[in-house]
XYZ file of C-alpha atoms in Angstrom:
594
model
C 12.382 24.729 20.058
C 11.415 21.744 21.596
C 14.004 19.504 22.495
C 13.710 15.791 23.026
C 16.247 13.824 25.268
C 15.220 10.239 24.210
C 15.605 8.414 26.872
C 13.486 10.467 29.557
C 10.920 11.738 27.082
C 9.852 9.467 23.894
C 6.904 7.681 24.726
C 5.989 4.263 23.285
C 2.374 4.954 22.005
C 0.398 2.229 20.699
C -1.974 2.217 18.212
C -4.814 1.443 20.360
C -3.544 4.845 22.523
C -3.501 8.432 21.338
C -4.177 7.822 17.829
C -7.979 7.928 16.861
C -8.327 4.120 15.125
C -12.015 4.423 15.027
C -12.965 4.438 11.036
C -14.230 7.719 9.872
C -17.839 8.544 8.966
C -18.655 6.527 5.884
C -15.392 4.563 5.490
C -15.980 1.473 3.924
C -14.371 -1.316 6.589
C -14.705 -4.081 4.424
C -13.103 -2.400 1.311
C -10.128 -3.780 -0.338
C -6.052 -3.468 -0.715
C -4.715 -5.671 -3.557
C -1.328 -5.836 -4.750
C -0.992 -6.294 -8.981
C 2.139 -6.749 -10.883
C 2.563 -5.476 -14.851
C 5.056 -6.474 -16.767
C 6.163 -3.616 -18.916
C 9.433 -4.688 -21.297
C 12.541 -7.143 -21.353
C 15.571 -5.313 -19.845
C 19.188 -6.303 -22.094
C 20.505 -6.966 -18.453
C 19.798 -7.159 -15.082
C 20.945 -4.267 -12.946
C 23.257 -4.933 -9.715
C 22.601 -3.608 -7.027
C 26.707 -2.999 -5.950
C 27.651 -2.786 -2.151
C 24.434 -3.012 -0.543
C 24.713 -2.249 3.379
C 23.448 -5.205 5.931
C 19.804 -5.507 6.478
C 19.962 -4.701 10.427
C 21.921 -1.454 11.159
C 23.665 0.321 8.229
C 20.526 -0.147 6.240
C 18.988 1.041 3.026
C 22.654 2.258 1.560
C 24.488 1.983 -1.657
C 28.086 2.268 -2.263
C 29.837 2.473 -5.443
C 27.615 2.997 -8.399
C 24.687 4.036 -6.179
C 20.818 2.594 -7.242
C 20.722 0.927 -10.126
C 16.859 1.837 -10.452
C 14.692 5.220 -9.774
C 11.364 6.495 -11.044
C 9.618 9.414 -10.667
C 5.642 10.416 -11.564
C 5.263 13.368 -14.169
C 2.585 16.166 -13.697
C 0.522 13.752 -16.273
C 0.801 10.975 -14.474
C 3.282 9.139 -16.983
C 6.023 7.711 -15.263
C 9.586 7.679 -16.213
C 11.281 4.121 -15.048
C 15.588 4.746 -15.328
C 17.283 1.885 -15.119
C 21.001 1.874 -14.980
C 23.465 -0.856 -16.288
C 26.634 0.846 -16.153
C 28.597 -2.129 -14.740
C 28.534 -4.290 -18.785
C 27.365 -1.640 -20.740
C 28.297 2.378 -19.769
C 24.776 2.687 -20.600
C 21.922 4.354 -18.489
C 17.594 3.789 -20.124
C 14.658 5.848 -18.991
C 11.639 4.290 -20.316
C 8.516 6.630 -20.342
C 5.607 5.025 -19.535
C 2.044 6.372 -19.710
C -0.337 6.103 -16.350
C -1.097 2.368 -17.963
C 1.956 1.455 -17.876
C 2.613 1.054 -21.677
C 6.237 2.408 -23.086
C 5.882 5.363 -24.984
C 9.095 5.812 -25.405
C 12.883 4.752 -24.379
C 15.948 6.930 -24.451
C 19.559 5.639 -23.771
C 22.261 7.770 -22.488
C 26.536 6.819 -22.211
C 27.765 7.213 -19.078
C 31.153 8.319 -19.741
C 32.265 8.636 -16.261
C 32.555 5.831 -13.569
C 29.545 6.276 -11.113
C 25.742 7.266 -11.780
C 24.033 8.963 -8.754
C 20.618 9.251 -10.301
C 18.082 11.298 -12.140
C 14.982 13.848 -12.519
C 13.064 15.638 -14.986
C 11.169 19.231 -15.258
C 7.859 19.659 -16.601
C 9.519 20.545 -20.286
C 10.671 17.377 -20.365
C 14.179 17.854 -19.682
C 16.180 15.274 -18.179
C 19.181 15.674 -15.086
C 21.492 13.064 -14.996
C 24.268 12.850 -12.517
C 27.032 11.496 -12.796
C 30.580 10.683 -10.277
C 33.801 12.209 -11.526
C 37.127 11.316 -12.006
C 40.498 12.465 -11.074
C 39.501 16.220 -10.486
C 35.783 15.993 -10.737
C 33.295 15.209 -7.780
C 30.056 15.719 -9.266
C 28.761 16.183 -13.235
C 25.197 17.243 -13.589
C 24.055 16.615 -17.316
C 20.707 18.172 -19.175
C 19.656 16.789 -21.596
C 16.511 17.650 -24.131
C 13.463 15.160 -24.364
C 15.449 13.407 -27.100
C 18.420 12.408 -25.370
C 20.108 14.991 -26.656
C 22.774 16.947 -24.231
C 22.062 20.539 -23.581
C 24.907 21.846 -21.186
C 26.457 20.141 -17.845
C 27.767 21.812 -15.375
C 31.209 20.173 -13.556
C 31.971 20.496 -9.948
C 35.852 20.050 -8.451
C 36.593 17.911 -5.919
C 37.947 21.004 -3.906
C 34.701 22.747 -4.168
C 32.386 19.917 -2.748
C 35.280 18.372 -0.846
C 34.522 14.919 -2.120
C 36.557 12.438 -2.885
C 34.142 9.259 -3.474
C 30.409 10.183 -4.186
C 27.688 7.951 -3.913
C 29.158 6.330 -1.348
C 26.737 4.655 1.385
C 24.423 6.693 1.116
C 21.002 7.290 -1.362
C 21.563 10.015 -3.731
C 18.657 11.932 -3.931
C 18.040 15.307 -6.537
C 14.908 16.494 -7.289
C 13.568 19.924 -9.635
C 11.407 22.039 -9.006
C 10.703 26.289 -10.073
C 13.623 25.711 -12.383
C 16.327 24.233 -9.919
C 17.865 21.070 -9.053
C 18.241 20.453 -5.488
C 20.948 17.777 -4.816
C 21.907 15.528 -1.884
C 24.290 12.800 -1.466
C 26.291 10.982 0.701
C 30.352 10.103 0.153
C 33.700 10.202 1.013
C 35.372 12.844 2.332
C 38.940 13.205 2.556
C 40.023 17.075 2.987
C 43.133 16.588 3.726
C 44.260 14.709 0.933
C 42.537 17.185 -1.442
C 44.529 19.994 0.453
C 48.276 18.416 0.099
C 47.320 17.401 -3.922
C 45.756 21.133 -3.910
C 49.973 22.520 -2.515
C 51.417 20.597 -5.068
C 53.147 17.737 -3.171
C 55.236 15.239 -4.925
C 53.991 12.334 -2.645
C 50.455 11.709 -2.065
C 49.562 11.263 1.033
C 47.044 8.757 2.255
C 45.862 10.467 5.349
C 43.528 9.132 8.231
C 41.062 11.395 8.255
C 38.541 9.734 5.066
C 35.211 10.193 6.435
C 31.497 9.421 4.952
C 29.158 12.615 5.322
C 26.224 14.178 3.640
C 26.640 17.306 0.850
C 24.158 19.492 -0.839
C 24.277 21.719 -3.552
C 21.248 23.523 -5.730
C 21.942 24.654 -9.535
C 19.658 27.042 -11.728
C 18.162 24.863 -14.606
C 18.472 27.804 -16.869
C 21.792 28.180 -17.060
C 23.149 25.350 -15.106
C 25.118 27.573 -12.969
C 25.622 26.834 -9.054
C 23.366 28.335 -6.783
C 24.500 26.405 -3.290
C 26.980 24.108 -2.156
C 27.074 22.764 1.669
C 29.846 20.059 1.912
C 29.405 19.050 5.153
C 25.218 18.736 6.703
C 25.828 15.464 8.507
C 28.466 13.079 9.612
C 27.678 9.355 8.575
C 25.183 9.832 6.930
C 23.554 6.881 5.223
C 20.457 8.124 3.950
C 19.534 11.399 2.035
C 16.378 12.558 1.024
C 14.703 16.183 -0.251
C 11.199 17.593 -0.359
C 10.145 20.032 -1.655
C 7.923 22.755 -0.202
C 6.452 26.272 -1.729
C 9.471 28.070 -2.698
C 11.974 25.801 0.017
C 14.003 22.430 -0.039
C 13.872 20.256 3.351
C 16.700 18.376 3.209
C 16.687 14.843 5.528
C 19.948 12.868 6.694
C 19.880 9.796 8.841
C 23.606 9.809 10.541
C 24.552 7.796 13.192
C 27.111 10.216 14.552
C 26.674 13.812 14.201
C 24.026 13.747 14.718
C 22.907 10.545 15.681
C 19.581 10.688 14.704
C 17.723 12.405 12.001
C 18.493 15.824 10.544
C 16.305 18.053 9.176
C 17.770 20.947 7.081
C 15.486 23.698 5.351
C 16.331 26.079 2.482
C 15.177 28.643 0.389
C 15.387 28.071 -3.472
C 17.890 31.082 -3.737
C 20.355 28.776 -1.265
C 19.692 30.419 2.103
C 19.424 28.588 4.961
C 16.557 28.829 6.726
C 16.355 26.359 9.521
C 17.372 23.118 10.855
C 16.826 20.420 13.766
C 17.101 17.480 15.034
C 13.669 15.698 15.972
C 14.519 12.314 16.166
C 17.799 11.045 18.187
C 18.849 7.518 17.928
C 20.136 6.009 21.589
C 19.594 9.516 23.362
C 22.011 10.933 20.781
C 24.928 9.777 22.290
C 27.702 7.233 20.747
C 27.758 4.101 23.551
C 30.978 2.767 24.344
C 30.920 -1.001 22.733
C 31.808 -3.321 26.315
C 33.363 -0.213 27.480
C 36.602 -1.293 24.888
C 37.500 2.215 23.508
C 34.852 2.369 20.616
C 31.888 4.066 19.107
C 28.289 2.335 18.669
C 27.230 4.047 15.379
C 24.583 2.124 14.698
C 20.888 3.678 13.753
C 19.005 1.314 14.520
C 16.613 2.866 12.139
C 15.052 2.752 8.631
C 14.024 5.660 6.848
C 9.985 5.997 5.783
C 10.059 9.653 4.233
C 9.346 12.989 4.819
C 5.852 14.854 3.316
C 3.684 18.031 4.360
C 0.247 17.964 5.171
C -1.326 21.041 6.154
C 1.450 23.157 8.096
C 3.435 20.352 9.611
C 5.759 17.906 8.140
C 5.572 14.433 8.745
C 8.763 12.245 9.497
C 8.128 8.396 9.247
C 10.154 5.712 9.844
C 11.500 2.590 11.874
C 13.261 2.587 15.672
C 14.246 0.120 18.091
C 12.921 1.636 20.827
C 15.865 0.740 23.736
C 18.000 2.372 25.299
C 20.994 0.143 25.211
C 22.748 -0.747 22.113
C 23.248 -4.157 20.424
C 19.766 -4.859 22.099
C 18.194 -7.256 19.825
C 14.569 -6.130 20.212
C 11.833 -5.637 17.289
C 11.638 -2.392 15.429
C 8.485 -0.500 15.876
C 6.710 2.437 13.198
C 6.308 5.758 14.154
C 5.585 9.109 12.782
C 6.751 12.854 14.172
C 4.834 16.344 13.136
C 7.506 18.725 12.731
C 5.882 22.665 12.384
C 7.126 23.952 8.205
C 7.276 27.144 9.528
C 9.261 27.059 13.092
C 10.601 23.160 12.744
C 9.234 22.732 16.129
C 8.199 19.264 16.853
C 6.143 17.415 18.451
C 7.332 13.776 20.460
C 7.338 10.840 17.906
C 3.753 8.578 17.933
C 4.460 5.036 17.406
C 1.862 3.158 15.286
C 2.771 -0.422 16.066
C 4.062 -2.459 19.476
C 5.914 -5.113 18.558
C 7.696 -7.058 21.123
C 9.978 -9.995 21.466
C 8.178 -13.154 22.484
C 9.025 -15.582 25.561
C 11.349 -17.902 23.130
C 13.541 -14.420 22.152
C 11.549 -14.517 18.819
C 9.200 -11.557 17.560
C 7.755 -9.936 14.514
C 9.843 -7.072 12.787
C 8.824 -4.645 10.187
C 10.741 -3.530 7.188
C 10.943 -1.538 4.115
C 8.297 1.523 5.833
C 6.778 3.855 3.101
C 4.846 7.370 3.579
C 2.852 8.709 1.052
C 0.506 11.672 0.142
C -2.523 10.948 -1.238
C -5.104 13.646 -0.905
C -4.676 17.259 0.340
C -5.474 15.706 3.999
C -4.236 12.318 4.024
C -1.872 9.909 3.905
C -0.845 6.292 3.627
C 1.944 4.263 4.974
C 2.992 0.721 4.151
C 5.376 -1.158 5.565
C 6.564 -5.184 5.200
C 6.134 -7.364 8.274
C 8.525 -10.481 9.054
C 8.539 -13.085 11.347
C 12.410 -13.974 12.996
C 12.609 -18.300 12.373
C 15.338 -20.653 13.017
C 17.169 -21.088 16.154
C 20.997 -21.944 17.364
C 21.628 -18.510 16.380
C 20.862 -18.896 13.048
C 17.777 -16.877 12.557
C 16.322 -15.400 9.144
C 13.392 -12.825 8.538
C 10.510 -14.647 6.625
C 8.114 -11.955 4.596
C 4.283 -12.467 5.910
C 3.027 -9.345 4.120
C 2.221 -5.868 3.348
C -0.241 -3.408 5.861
C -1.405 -0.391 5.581
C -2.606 2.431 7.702
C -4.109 5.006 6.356
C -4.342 8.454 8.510
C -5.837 11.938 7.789
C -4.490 15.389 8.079
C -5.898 15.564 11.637
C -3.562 12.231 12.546
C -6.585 10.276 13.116
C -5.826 6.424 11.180
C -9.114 5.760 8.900
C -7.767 2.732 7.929
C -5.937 -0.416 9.129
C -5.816 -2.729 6.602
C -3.702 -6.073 5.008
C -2.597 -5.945 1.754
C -4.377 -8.626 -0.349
C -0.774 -9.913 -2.278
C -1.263 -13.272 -4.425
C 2.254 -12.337 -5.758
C 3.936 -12.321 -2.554
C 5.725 -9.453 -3.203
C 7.534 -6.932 -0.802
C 7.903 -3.530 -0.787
C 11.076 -1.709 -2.367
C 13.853 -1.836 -0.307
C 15.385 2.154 -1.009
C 13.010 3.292 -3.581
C 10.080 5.674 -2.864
C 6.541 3.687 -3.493
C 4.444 6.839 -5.291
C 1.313 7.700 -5.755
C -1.005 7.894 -9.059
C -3.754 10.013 -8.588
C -5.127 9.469 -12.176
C -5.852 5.784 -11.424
C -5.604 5.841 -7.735
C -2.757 3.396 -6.872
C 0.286 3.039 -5.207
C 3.354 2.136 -8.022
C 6.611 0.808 -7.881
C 8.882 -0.796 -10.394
C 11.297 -3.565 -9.660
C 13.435 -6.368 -12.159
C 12.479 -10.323 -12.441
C 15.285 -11.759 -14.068
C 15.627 -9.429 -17.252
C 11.684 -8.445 -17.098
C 10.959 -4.747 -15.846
C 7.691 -5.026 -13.606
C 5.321 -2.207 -12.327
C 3.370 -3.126 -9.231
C 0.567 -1.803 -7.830
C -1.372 -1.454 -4.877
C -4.899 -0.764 -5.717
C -8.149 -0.298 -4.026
C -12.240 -0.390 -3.975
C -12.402 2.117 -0.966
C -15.073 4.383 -2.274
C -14.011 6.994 0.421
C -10.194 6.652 -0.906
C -9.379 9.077 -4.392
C -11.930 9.884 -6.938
C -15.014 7.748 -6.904
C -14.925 7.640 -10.866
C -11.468 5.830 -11.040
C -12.339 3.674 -7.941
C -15.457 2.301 -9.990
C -12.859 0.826 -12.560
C -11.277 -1.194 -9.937
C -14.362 -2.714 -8.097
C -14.482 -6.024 -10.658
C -10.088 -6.735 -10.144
C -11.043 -6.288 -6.345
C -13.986 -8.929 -6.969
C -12.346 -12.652 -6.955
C -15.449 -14.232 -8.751
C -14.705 -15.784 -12.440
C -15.349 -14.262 -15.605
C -17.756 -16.030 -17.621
C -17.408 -16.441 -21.298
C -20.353 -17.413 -23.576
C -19.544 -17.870 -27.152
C -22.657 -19.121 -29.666
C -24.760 -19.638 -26.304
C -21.589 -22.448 -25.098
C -20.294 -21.373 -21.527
C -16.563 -21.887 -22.270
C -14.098 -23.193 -19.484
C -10.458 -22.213 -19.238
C -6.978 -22.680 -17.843
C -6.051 -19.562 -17.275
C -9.549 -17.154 -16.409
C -10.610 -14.100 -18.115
C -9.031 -10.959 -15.833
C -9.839 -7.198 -15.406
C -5.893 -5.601 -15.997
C -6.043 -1.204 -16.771
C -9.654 -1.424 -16.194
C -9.903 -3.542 -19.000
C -11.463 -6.916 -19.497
C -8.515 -9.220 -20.516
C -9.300 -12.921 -22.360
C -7.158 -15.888 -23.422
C -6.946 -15.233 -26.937
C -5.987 -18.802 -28.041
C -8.657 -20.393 -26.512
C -11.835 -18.165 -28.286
C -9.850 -17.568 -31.306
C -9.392 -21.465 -32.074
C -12.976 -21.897 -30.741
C -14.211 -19.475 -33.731
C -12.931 -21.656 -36.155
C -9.361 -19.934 -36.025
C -5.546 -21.202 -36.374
C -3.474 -19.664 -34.217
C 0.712 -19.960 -34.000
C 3.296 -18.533 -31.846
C 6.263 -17.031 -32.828
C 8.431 -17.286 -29.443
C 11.714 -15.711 -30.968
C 9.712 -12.417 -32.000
C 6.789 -13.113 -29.040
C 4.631 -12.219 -31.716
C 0.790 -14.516 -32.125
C -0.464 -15.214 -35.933
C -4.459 -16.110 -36.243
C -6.121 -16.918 -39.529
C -9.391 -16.933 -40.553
C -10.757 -17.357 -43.620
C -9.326 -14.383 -45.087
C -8.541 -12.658 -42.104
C -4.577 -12.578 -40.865
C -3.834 -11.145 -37.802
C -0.792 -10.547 -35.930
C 0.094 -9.111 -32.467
C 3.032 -8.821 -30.190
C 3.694 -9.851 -26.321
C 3.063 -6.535 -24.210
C 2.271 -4.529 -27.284
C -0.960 -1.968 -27.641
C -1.234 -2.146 -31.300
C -2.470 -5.596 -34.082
C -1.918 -5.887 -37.806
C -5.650 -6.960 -39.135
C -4.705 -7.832 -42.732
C -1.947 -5.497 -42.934
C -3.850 -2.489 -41.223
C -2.260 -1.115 -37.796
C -5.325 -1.059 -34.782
C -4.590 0.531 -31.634
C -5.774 -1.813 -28.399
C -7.157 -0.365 -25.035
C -4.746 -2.101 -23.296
C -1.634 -3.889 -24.284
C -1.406 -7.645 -24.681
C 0.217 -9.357 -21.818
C 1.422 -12.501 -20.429
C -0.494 -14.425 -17.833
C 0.333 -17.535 -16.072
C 1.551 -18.494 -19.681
C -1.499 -17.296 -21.726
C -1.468 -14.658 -24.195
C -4.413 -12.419 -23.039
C -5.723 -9.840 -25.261
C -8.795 -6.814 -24.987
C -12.252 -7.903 -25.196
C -12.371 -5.213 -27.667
C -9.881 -6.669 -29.836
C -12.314 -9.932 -30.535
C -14.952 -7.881 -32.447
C -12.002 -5.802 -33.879
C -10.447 -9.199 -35.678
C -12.929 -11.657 -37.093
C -16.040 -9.122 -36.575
C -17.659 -10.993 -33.907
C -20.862 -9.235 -32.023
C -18.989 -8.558 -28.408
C -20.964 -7.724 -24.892
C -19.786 -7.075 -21.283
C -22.225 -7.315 -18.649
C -20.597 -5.732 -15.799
C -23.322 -6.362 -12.969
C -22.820 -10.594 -13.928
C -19.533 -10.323 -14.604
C -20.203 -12.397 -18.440
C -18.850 -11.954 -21.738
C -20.661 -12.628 -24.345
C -19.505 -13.596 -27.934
C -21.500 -13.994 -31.352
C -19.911 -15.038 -34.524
């Protein structure tokens, strides 16, 4: 195996080196990256995000009640958004949400245990919930049916996975996949306590030997019996993530002692180890003395970007301050590693961006990095860039966007692009962004206030995903207005027609009271009332069915909220009052006749 010994042997590459930035035969340079945000429901409460680790070093970790949010896509390209408000209520939601992003449906489980460590789901549309035990308990993996309802659980001691705190700076991670549920977490350790309460002693004893590191364990869906457990992989280690891979679970840790650097771990669905190493090594590996003064630099200096396959290599992404010496305040830089699936060789880590500190001490950093497969031979990652302000030592990070480079199996980057993002909105700051091949976009999902939002990063790249899906994004990637005509009368508005789940959306106030209609607005039900004549029609805020005179309609889209305005489905127009409707795509016009 090849070993690295950082400081001699990583080489800074830029992007202008030994990766191939020339644009691929036919790629469209002038194509688009836009940024779109959907918002889906009202949440009864916020979620907290409890005992977040600092931004710089021990980043990207939860303690206590782990993530309050996860989502994962579904082999139909639904999505199922869990959102976890143990902290006021006991109660966990997963809201399943079709590729549009419209609830289907919303189930509500009682956490009757302390801590929540996260979910995942099989193709029958079973649900795994995990939960953090109490006096004896470590770890309680729940199934439940598509309805909620609780199948079997299966309870693991303290003793046997030597934990004493999970969830516990770290990112709980479990996945499923050929009918078992790979698991991997980080917490507290504290073996020797366990032992003495294990003898029987009268006293407990408090001992000094509590310790974060990583755990694993696999359990057969079928039976929810244990398969694998592995209580110690890595020591401090404050992020955990698992991919799978034809048969095989590839378990990552990023631990900042041993190892100091990233662990890879590989094995077999039956629990057999297969292989593991150590690609990446943070400071040469070694724990610096602080000013010589007797203690440990544990510090990454990292953040995580993800792990996926492509071809017969893996690909390791993430973040690295690229110095030798510790506390050395210098920009972090992105870089990717190919690590061989079969041998977990690997090759010496490619850095995609150069970022250095300026002549005042200032620079540009990069945040929040994301890798993610979108094609049999490519990939995209995204990552937030910042620029350090303020002086006198008191510096903050402001955001100045989202980029993207896109790179094929052959680790030549096709694209180099900025995120067009009106919103202003950054990347998730644990949370995987995923991919949705159905409508070719990159989703998240995130809180404002009480509203759950799904954003998206969407594209016209005709070369990008299925031509036929990129089609119905080429008019939301075009910034020219919408024109209305109604009875031959160009009509103006305050808030413009829009193109929302490749639908034309328009203000529905404006035409309707411009047909001759009366429209109200119920805001404690956010339901809208037109009448005309003797039509009465009704529809809710975010909502994909009407009431036309008592009759139920199903809408193409749902009706949504923008900048204020109810907008509603062209469709729905000629659906209400029987108006003749037309959408010239080519001119971008709507036309209405009553």
């Amino acid at each position: 195996m090849k070993k690295i010994f950082f400081i001699l042997l990583i080489m800074i590459i830029a992007i202008t080196g030994n990766i191939n930035i020339a644009y691929s035969k036919g790629l469209d340079e002038k194509a688009n990256y836009k940024i779109i945000r959907q918002k889906i429901t009202e949440l009864d409460y916020a979620p907290i995000r409890q005992g977040l680790s600092g931004y710089k070093y021990y980043d990207v970790s939860f303690d206590y009640n782990g993530n309050p949010m996860m989502w994962c896509i579904n082999s139909d390209n639904s999505y199922s958004v869990c959102v976890s408000i143990i902290d006021r209520t006991k109660t966990i939601k997963i809201y399943e949400l079709n590729s549009d992003g419209v609830i289907k449906v919303v189930n509500t489980f009682t956490n009757e245990f302390n801590r929540f460590g996260g979910f995942t789901k099989d193709r029958d549309g079973n649900y795994y919930l995990l939960f953090g035990g109490d006096e004896k308990l470590g770890y309680i993996l729940i199934k439940y049916d598509s309805n909620a309802n609780e199948l079997k659980r299966l309870e693991i001691s303290k003793k046997d996975c030597d934990t004493l705190v999970p969830f516990e700076s770290g990112t709980c991670t479990l996945i499923e996949n050929s009918g078992v549920i790979a698991v991997h977490d980080g917490r507290l350790i504290d073996s020797a306590k366990l032992l003495l309460e294990e003898e029987g002693s009268d006293e407990p004893f408090v001992s000094n030997m509590r310790h974060q590191g990583s755990c694993l364990f696999m359990v057969d869906t079928t039976d929810m019996k244990l398969i694998k457990v592995e209580t110690f992989v890595a020591s401090h280690s404050f992020e955990q993530d698992i991919l799978y891979d034809n048969g095989n679970f590839v378990f990552v840790d990023r631990g900042d002692a041993q190892p100091r650097g990233y662990l890879i771990s590989k094995y077999s669905i039956t629990g057999d180890f297969i292989n593991s190493c150590i690609p990446f090594n943070f400071k040469g590996g070694v724990n610096y003395n602080k000013f010589q003064q007797g203690f440990s630099d544990g510090n990454t200096y990292s953040q995580y970007g993800g792990i996926i396959e492509i071809k017969d290599k893996y690909v390791l992404m993430g973040t690295y301050e690229n110095t030798v010496l510790d506390l050395d305040d210098t920009p972090r830089n992105l870089f990717i590693q190919y690590i061989d699936k079969n041998t977990l060789e690997y090759d010496e880590p490619i850095y995609l961006t150069d970022y250095k500190l300026n002549s005042d001490g200032k620079s540009t950093e990069i945040g929040n990095p994301k890798i993610i497969k979108c094609g049999d031979d490519q990939f995209a990652i995204f990552y937030d860039e910042y620029s350090v302000e303020g002086d006198m030592g008191r510096t903050y990070h402001k955001f100045l966007g989202i980029k993207l480079i896109l790179i094929d199996g052959n680790g030549n980057v096709i694209a180099s692009k900025d995120v067009k993002n009106d919103i202003n909105m950054q990347l998730p700051y644990i949370n995987k962004v995923i991919y949705n091949e159905a409508i070719n976009s990159f989703d998240w999902f995130g809180v404002e206030g009480v509203d759950l939002i799904k954003y998206s990063i969407i594209t016209n790249d005709n070369n990008f995903g299925k031509d036929s899906i990129n089609k119905q994004f080429e008019n939301q990637l075009n910034y020219d207005k919408i024109k209305v005509i109604l009875n031959g009368e160009n009509l103006n508005f305050i808030q413009e027609p829009i193109i929302k789940y490749a639908r034309v959306l328009v203000p529905m106030r404006t035409i309707f009271e411009r047909m001759g209609a009366t429209v109200e607005w119920n805001s404690a039900t956010s339901t809208i009332f037109a009448e005309k004549d003797s039509t009465v029609i009704s529809v809710k805020l975010w909502s994909n069915k009407a009431l036309v005179n008592g009759k139920t309609i199903e809408l193409p889209a749902p009706v949504i909220m923008e900048n204020g305005t109810a907008m509603v489905p062209l469709r729905f127009i000629s659906e209400s009052f029987g108006a003749d409707v037309d959408w010239d795509n080519e001119n971008r016009t709507v036309t209405i006749n009553t």
